[in-house]
mmCIF file of C-alpha atoms in Angstrom:
data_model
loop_
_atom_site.group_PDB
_atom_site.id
_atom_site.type_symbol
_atom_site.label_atom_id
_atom_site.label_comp_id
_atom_site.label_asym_id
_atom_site.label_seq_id
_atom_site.Cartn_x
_atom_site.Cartn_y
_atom_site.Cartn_z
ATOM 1 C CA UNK A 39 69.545 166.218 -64.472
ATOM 2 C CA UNK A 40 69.434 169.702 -65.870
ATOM 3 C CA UNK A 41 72.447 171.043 -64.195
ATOM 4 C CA UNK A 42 75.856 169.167 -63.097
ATOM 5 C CA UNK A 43 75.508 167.859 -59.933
ATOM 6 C CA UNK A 44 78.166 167.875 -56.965
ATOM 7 C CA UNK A 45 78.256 165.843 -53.788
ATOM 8 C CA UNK A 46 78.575 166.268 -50.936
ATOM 9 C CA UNK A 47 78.443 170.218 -50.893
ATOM 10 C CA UNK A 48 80.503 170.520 -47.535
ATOM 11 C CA UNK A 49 82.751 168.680 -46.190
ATOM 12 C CA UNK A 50 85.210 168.416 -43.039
ATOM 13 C CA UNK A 51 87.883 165.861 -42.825
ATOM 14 C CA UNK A 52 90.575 165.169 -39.933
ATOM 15 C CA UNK A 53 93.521 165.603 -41.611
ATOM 16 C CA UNK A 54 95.288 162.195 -42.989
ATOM 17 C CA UNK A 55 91.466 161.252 -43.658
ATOM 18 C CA UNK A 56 90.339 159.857 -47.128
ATOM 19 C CA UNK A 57 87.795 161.537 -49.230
ATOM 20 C CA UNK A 58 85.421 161.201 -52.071
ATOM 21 C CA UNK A 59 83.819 163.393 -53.968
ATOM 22 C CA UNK A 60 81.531 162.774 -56.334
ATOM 23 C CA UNK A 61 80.336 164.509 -59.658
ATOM 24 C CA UNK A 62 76.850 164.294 -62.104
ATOM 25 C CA UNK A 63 77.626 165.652 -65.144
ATOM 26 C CA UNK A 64 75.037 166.971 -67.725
ATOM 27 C CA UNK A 65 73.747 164.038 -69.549
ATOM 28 C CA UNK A 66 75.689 163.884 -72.655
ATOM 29 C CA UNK A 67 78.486 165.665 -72.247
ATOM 30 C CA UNK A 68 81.868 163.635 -73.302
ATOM 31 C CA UNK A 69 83.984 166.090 -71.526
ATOM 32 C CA UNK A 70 84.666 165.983 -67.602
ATOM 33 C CA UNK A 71 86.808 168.085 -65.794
ATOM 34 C CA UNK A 72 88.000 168.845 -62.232
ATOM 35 C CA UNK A 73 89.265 172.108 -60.788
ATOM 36 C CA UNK A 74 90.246 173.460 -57.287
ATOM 37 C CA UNK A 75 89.889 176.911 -56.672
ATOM 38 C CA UNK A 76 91.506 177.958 -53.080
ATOM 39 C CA UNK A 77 89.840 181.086 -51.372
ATOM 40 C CA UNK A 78 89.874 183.997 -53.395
ATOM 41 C CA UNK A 79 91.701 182.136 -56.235
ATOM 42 C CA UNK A 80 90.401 181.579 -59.782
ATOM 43 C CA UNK A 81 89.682 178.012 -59.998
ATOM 44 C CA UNK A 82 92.923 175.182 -61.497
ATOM 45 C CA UNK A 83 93.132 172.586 -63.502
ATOM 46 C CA UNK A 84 93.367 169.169 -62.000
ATOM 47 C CA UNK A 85 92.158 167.080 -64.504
ATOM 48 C CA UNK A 86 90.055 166.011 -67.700
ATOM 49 C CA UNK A 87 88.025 162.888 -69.151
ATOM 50 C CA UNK A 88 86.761 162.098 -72.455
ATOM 51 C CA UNK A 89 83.834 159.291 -71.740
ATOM 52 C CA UNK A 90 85.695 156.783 -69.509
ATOM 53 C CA UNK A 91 89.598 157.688 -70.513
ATOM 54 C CA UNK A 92 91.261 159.627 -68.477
ATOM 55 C CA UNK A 93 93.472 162.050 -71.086
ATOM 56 C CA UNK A 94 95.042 164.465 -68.716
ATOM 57 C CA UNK A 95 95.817 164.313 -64.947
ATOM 58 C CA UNK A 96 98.687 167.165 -65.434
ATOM 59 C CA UNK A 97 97.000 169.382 -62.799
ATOM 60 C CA UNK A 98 96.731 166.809 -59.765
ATOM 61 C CA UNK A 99 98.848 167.837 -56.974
ATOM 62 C CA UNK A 100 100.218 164.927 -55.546
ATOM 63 C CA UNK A 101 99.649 160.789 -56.167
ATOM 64 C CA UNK A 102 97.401 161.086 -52.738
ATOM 65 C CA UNK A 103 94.933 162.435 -55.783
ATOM 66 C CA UNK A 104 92.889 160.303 -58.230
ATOM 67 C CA UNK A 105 90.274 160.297 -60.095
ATOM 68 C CA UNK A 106 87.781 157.698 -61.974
ATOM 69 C CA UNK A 107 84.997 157.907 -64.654
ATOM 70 C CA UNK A 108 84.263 154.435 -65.051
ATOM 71 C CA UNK A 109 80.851 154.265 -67.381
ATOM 72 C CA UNK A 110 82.180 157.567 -68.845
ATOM 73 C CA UNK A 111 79.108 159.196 -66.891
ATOM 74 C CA UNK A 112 79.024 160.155 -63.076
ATOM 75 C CA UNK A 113 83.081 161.146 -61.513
ATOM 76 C CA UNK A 114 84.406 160.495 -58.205
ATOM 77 C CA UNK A 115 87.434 162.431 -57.264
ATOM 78 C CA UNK A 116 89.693 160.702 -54.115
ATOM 79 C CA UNK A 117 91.823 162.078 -51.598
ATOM 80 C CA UNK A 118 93.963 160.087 -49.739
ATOM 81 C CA UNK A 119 95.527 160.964 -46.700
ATOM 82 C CA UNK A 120 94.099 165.075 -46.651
ATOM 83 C CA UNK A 121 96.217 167.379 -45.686
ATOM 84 C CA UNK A 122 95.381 171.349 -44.214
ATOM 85 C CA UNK A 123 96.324 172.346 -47.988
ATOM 86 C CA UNK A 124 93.618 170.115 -49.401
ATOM 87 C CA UNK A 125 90.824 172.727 -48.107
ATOM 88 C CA UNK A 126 89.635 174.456 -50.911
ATOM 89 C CA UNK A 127 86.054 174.054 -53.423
ATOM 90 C CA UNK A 128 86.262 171.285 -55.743
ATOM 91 C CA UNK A 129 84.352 171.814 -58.934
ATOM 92 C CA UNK A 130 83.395 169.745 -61.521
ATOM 93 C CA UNK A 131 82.736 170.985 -64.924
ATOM 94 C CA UNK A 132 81.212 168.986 -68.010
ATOM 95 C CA UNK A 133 80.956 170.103 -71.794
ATOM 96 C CA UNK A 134 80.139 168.424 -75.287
ATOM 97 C CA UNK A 135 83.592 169.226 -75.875
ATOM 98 C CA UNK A 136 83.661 169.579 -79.887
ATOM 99 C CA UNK A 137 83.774 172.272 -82.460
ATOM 100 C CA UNK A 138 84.201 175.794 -82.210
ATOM 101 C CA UNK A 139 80.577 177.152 -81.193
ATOM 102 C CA UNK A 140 79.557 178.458 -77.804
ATOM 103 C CA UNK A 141 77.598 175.076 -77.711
ATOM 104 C CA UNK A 142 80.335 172.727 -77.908
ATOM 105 C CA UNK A 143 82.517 174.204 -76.181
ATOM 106 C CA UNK A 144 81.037 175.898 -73.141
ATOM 107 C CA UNK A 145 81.976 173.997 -69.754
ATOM 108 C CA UNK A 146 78.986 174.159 -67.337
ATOM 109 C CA UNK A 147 79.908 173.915 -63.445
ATOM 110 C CA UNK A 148 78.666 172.171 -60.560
ATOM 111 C CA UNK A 149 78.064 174.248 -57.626
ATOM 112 C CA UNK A 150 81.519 172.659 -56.148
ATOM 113 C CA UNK A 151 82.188 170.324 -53.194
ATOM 114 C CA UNK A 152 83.431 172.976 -50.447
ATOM 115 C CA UNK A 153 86.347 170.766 -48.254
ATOM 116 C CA UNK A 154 87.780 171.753 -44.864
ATOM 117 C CA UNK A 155 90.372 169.713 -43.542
ATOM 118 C CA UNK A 156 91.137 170.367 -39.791
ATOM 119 C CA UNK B 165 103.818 184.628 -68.340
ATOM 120 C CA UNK B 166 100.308 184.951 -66.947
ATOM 121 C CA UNK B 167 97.202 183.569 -69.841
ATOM 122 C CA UNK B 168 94.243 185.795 -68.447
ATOM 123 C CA UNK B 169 95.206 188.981 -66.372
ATOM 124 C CA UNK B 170 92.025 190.696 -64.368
ATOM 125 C CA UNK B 171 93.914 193.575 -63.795
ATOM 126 C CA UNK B 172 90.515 195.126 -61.154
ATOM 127 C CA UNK B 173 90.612 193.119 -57.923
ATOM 128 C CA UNK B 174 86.965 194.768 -57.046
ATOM 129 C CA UNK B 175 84.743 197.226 -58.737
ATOM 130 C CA UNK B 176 82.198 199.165 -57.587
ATOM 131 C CA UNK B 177 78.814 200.431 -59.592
ATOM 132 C CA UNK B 178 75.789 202.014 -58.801
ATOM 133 C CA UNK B 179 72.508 200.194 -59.579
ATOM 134 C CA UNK B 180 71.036 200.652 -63.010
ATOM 135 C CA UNK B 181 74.723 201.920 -64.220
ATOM 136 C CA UNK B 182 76.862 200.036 -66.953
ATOM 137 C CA UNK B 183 79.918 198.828 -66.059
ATOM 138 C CA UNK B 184 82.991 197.374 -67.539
ATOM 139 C CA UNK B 185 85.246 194.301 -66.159
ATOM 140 C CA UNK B 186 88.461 194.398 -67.971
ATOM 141 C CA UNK B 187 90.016 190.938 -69.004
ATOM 142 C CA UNK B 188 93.228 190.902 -70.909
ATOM 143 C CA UNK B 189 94.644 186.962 -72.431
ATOM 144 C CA UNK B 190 97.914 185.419 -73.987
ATOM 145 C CA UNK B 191 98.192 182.733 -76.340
ATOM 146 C CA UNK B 192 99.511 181.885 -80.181
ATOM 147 C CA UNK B 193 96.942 179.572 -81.086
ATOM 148 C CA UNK B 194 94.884 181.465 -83.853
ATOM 149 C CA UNK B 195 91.778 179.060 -82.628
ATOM 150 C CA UNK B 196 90.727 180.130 -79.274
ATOM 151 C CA UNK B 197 87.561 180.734 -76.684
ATOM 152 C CA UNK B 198 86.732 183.331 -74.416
ATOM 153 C CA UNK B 199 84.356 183.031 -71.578
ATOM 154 C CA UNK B 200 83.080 184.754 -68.721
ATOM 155 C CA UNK B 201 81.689 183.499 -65.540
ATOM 156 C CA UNK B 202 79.930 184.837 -62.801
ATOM 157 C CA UNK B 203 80.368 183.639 -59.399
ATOM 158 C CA UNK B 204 78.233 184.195 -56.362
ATOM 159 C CA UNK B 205 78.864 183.612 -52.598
ATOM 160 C CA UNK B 206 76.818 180.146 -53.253
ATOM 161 C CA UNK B 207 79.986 178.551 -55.220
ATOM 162 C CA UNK B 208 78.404 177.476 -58.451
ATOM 163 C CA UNK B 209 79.928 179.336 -61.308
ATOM 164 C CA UNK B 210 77.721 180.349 -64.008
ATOM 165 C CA UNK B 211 78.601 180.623 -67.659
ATOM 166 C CA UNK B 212 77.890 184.257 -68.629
ATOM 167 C CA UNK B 213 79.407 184.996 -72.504
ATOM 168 C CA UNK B 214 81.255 182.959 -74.874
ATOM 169 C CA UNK B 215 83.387 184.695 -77.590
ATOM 170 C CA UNK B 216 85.721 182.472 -80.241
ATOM 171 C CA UNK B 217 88.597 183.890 -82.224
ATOM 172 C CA UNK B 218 86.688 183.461 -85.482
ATOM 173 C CA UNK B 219 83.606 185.550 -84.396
ATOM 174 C CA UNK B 220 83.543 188.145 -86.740
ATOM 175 C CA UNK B 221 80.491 189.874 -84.120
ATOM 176 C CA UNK B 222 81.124 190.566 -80.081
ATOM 177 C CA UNK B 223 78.919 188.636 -78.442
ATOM 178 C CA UNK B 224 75.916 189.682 -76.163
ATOM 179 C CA UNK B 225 73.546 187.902 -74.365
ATOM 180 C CA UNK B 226 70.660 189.775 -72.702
ATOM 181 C CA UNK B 227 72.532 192.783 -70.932
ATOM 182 C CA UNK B 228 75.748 191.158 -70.801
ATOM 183 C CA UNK B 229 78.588 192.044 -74.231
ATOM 184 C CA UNK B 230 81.776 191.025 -74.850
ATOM 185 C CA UNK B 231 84.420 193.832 -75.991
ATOM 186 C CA UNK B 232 86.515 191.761 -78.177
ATOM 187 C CA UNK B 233 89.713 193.684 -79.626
ATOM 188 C CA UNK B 234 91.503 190.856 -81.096
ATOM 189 C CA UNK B 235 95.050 192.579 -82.201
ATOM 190 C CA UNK B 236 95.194 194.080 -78.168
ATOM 191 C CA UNK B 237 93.966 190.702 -76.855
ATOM 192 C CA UNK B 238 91.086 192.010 -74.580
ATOM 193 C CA UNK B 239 87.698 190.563 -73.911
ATOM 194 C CA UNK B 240 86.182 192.854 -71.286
ATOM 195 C CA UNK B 241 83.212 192.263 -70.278
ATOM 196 C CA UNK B 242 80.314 194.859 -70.270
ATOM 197 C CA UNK B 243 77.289 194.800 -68.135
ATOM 198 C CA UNK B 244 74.179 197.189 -68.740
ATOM 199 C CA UNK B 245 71.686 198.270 -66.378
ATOM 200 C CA UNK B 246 73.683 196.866 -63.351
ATOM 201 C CA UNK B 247 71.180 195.167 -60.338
ATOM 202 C CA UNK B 248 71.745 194.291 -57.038
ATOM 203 C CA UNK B 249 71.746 190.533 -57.951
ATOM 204 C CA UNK B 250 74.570 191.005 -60.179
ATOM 205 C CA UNK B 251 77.192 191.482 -57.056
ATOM 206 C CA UNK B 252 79.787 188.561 -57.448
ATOM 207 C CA UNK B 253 82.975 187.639 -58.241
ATOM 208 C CA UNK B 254 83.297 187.124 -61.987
ATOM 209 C CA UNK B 255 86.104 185.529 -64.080
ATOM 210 C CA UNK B 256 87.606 185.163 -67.439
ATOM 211 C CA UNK B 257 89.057 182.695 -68.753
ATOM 212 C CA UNK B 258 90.189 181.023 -71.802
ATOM 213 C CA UNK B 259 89.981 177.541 -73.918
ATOM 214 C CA UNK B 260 93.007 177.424 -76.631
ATOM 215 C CA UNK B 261 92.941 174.861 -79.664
ATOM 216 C CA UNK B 262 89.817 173.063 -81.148
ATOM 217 C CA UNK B 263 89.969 169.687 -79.411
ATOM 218 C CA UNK B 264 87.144 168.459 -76.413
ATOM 219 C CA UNK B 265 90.283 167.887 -74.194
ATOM 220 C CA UNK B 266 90.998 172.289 -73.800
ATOM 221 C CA UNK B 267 90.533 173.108 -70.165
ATOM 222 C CA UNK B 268 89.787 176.578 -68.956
ATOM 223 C CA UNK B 269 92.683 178.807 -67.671
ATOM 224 C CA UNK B 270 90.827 181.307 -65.608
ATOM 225 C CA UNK B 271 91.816 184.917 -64.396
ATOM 226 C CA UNK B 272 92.042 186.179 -60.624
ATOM 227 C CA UNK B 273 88.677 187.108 -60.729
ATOM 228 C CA UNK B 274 87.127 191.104 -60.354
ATOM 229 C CA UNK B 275 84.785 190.962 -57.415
ATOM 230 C CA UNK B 276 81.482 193.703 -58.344
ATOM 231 C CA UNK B 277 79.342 195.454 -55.971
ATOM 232 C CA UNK B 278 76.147 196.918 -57.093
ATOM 233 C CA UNK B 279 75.287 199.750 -54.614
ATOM 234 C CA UNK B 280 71.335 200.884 -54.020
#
């Protein structure tokens, strides 16, 4: 697609319930990333993919956390056991990653996977 | 020490006004990015400006500009000919080194209203 693409835009999980969420990034891009941004926050690292290799998982909370990029395409980011402090927007990002113009390196977001854990 | 300071929590302007988002960043790598991103109530945030260290030019795109004072290490954004539409929350943030793997650190964000 044209865009990246999140899903599912909303969700609401009973606390100590697993999630997925999944990510579509822009066809071509080598670079994947994941951020949370809580309310009113700018969004955080979690982490970043280059194709299929997982390079840096430095921002991830806690080991209930993990993410996959197995064809080095679409993402899936798993919670395990969600907590209350697991509510926040999930966004995935996707660039070509290289070089030093606005081109390569711009990261493009997905509109963001809104959790609520209750 | 914080990377990207947004020292305006909200800002107000009046339509068809300019108005200025200031954006102040640390870092000692001499190869660096700054962005800007706009985000509405929706969620999505959309890429705005993109200035590098070694742009000799600010950088403008449509009425959006980039104030880029390199030796004071601000990058404030400028919008022209504010309209309703552009009322959102809009952050700055920065991509250090040259490598694909640079995330963003992003700033607290400046939340605009455009009055009528």
């Amino acid at each position: 697609g044209a865009g990246v693409s999140q899903s599912p835009r909303y969700k609401v999980a009973k606390r100590g319930q697993d999630v997925a969420l999944r990510c579509d990034p822009i066809s071509g891009h080598v670079s994947l990333f994941w951020y949370q941004q809580a309310l009113g926050q700018g969004p955080e690292f979690l982490t970043y993919f280059q194709n299929e290799a997982q390079l840096d998982k430095s921002g991830l909370p806690s080991d209930r956390f993990f993410a996959e990029r197995p064809e080095g395409s679409v993402s899936t980011l798993k919670i395990q056991r969600t907590q209350q402090e697991d509510s926040a927007v999930y966004l995935c990002a996707s660039s070509l990653g290289w070089g030093r113009t606005a081109s390569g390196n711009t990261i493009y977001f997905g509109e963001g996977s809104w959790l609520t854990v209750v | 020490a914080q990377k990207i300071t947004q020292t305006q929590p909200g800002m107000f302007v009046q339509e068809k006004e300019a108005v200025t988002l200031d954006c102040t960043y640390d870092t000692s790598d001499p190869s660096y990015g700054l962005f800007w991103y706009k985000q509405p109530s929706s969620g999505e945030m959309i890429f705005l400006i993109y200035q590098g260290s070694y742009d000799q030019q600010n950088a403008t795109e449509g009425r959006y500009s980039l104030n880029f004072q390199k030796a004071r290490k601000s990058a404030n954004l400028v919008i022209s000919a504010s309209q309703l539409g552009d009322s959102a929350m809009y952050f700055c943030a920065m991509r250090e080194g040259d490598g694909p793997a640079r995330q963003l650190t992003f700033g607290s964000g400046t939340q605009l209203t455009v009055l009528p």
